[in-house]
C-alpha positions as CSV (number, residue, x, y, z in Angstrom):
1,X,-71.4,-1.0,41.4
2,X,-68.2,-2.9,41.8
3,X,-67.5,-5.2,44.7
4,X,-64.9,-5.6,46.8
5,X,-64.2,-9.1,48.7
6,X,-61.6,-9.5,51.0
7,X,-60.7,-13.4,51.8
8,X,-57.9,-15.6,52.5
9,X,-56.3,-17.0,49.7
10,X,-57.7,-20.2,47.9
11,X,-55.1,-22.2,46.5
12,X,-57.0,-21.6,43.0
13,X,-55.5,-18.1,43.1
14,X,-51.7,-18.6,43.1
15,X,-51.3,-18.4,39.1
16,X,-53.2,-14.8,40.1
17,X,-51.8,-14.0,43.7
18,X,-47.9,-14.1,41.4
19,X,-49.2,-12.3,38.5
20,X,-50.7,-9.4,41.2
21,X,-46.7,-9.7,42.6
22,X,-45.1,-9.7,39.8
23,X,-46.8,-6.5,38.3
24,X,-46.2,-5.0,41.4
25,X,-42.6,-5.3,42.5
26,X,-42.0,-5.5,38.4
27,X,-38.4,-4.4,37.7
28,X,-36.9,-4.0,34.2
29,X,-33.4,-5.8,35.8
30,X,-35.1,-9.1,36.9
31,X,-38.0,-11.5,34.8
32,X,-39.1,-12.4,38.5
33,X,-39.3,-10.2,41.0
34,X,-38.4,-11.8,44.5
35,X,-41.4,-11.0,46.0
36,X,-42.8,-13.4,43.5
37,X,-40.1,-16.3,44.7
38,X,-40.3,-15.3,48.4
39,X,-44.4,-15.8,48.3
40,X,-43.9,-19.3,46.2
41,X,-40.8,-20.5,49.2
42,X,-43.3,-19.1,51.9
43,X,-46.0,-21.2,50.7
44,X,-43.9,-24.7,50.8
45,X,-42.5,-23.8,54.8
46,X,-43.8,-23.9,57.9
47,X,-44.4,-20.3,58.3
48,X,-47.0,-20.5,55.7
49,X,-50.7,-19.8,57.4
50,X,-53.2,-20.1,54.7
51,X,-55.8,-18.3,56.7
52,X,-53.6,-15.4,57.0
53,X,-53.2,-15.1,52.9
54,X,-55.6,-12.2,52.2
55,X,-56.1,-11.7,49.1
56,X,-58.6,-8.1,47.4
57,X,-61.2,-9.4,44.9
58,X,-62.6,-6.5,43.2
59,X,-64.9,-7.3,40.3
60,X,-64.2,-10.8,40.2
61,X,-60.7,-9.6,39.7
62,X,-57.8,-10.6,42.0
63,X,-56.1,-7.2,42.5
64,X,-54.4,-7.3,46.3
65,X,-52.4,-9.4,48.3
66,X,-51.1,-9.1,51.7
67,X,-49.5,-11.7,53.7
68,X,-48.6,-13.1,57.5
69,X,-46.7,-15.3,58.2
70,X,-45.3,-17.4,60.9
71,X,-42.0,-15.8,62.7
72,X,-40.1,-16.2,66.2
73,X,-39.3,-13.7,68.8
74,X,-36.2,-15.2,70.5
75,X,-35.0,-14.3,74.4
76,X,-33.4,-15.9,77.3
77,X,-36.9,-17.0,78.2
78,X,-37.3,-18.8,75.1
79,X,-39.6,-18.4,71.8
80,X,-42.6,-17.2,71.2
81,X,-44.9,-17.1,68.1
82,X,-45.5,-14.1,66.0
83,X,-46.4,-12.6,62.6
84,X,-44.5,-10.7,59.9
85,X,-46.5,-8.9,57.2
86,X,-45.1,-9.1,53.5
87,X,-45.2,-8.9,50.9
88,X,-48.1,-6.6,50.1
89,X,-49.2,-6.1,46.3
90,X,-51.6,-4.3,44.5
91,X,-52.0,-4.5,40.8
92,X,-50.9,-1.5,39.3
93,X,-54.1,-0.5,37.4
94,X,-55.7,-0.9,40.8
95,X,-53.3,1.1,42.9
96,X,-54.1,4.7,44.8
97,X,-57.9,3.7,45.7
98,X,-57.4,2.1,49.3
99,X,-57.1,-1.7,48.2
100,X,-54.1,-2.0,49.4
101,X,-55.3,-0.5,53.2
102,X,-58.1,-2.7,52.7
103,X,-56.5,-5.9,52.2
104,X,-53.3,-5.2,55.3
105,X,-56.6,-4.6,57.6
106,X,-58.2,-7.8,56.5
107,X,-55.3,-9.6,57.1
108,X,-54.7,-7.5,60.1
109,X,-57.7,-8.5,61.7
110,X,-57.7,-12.2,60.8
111,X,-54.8,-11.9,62.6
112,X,-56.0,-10.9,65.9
113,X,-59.3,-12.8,65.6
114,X,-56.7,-15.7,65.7
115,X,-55.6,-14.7,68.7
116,X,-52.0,-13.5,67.8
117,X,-50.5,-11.1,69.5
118,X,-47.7,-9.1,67.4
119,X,-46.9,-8.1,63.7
120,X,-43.4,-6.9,62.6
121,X,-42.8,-5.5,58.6
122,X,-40.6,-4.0,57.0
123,X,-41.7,-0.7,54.9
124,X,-42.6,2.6,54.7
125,X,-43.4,4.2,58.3
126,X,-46.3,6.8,56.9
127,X,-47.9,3.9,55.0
128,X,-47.8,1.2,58.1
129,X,-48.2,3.9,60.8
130,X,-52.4,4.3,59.5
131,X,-52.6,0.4,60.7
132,X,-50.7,1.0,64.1
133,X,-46.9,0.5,63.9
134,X,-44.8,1.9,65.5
135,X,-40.6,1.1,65.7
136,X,-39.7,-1.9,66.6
137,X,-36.9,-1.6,68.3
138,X,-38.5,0.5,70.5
139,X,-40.7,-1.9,71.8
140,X,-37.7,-4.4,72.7
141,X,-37.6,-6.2,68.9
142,X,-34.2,-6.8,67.0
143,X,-33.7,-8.1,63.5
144,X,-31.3,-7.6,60.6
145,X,-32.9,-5.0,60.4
146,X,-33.2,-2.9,63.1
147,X,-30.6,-0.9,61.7
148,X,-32.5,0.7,59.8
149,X,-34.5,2.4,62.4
150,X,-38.0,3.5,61.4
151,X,-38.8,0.7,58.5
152,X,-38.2,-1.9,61.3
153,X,-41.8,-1.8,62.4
154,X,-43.7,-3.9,64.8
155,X,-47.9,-3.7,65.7
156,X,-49.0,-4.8,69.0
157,X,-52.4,-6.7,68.7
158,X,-55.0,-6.8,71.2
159,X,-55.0,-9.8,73.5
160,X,-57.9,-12.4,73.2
161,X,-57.9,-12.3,76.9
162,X,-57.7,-10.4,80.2
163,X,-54.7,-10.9,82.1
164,X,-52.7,-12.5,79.2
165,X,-48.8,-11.2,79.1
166,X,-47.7,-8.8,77.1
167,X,-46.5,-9.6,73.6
168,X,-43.0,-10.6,73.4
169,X,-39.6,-9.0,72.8
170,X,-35.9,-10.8,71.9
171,X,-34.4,-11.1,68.2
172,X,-37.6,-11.7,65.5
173,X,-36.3,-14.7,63.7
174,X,-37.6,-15.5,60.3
């Protein structure tokens, strides 16, 4: 029987976290796929949480990626911390048997065993909507891309603690 592991990313895995990216988002237009680029910037910034860099083993095979990292919901009242999922990859010989579900909640419940409190990405509303999003702008988030109304999602973690506010709303800076 073949094993799945779900863990954060070691940094002995970024030659095989970009070659899961890269045959993912793969694109006859471009050699590199930006997702690639975007994951290798991510990694070098202060948005970068290595804890929150889940990657799907499966057979001693890296074959799923999903990532958090650290955004800002602005408002009068000032900042506040928060997530933002992307990008999530899985290989393509590995696709259509729930690795990529399985690696979102890993990362998903990392997440809120961290204590965080809210998760925006950008994506397909009948894929996210399993984990619990829901439109962001309807839950007082703006972006570039709230335009765009339903694939501006946001997911509303539980709190760590009774009595803590409720998560935050203002302009999700990344």
């Amino acid at each position: 029987m073949t094993t799945l592991r779900l863990r954060p990313e070691d940094p002995a895995d970024t030659g095989a976290v970009r070659r899961v990216l890269a045959a993912a988002f793969a694109r006859p237009d471009v050699a590199t796929p930006p997702e690639v680029r975007l994951v290798d910037e991510l990694r070098g910034s202060d948005a970068w949480l290595p804890e929150l860099a889940m990657v799907a083993e499966y057979g001693g095979e890296i074959v799923g990626y999903a990532l958090l990292t650290r955004v800002v919901v602005g408002s009068d009242g000032g900042s506040t911390a928060a997530l933002a999922l992307g990008p999530v990859a899985v290989a393509p010989h590995r696709q259509r048997i729930g690795l990529g579900s399985a690696v979102v909640q890993a990362a998903v419940e990392a997440a809120t065993e961290l204590g965080e409190r809210l998760v925006v990405v950008l994506g397909d509303p009948a894929y996210y909507r399993r984990f619990g999003f829901s439109r962001a702008d309807r839950q007082g988030l703006t972006s570039p891309w709230s335009g765009l109304g339903e694939p501006w999602q946001a997911l509303v973690l539980p709190p760590s603690a009774s009595g803590e506010p409720p998560p935050p709303q203002g302009e999700v800076l990344f």
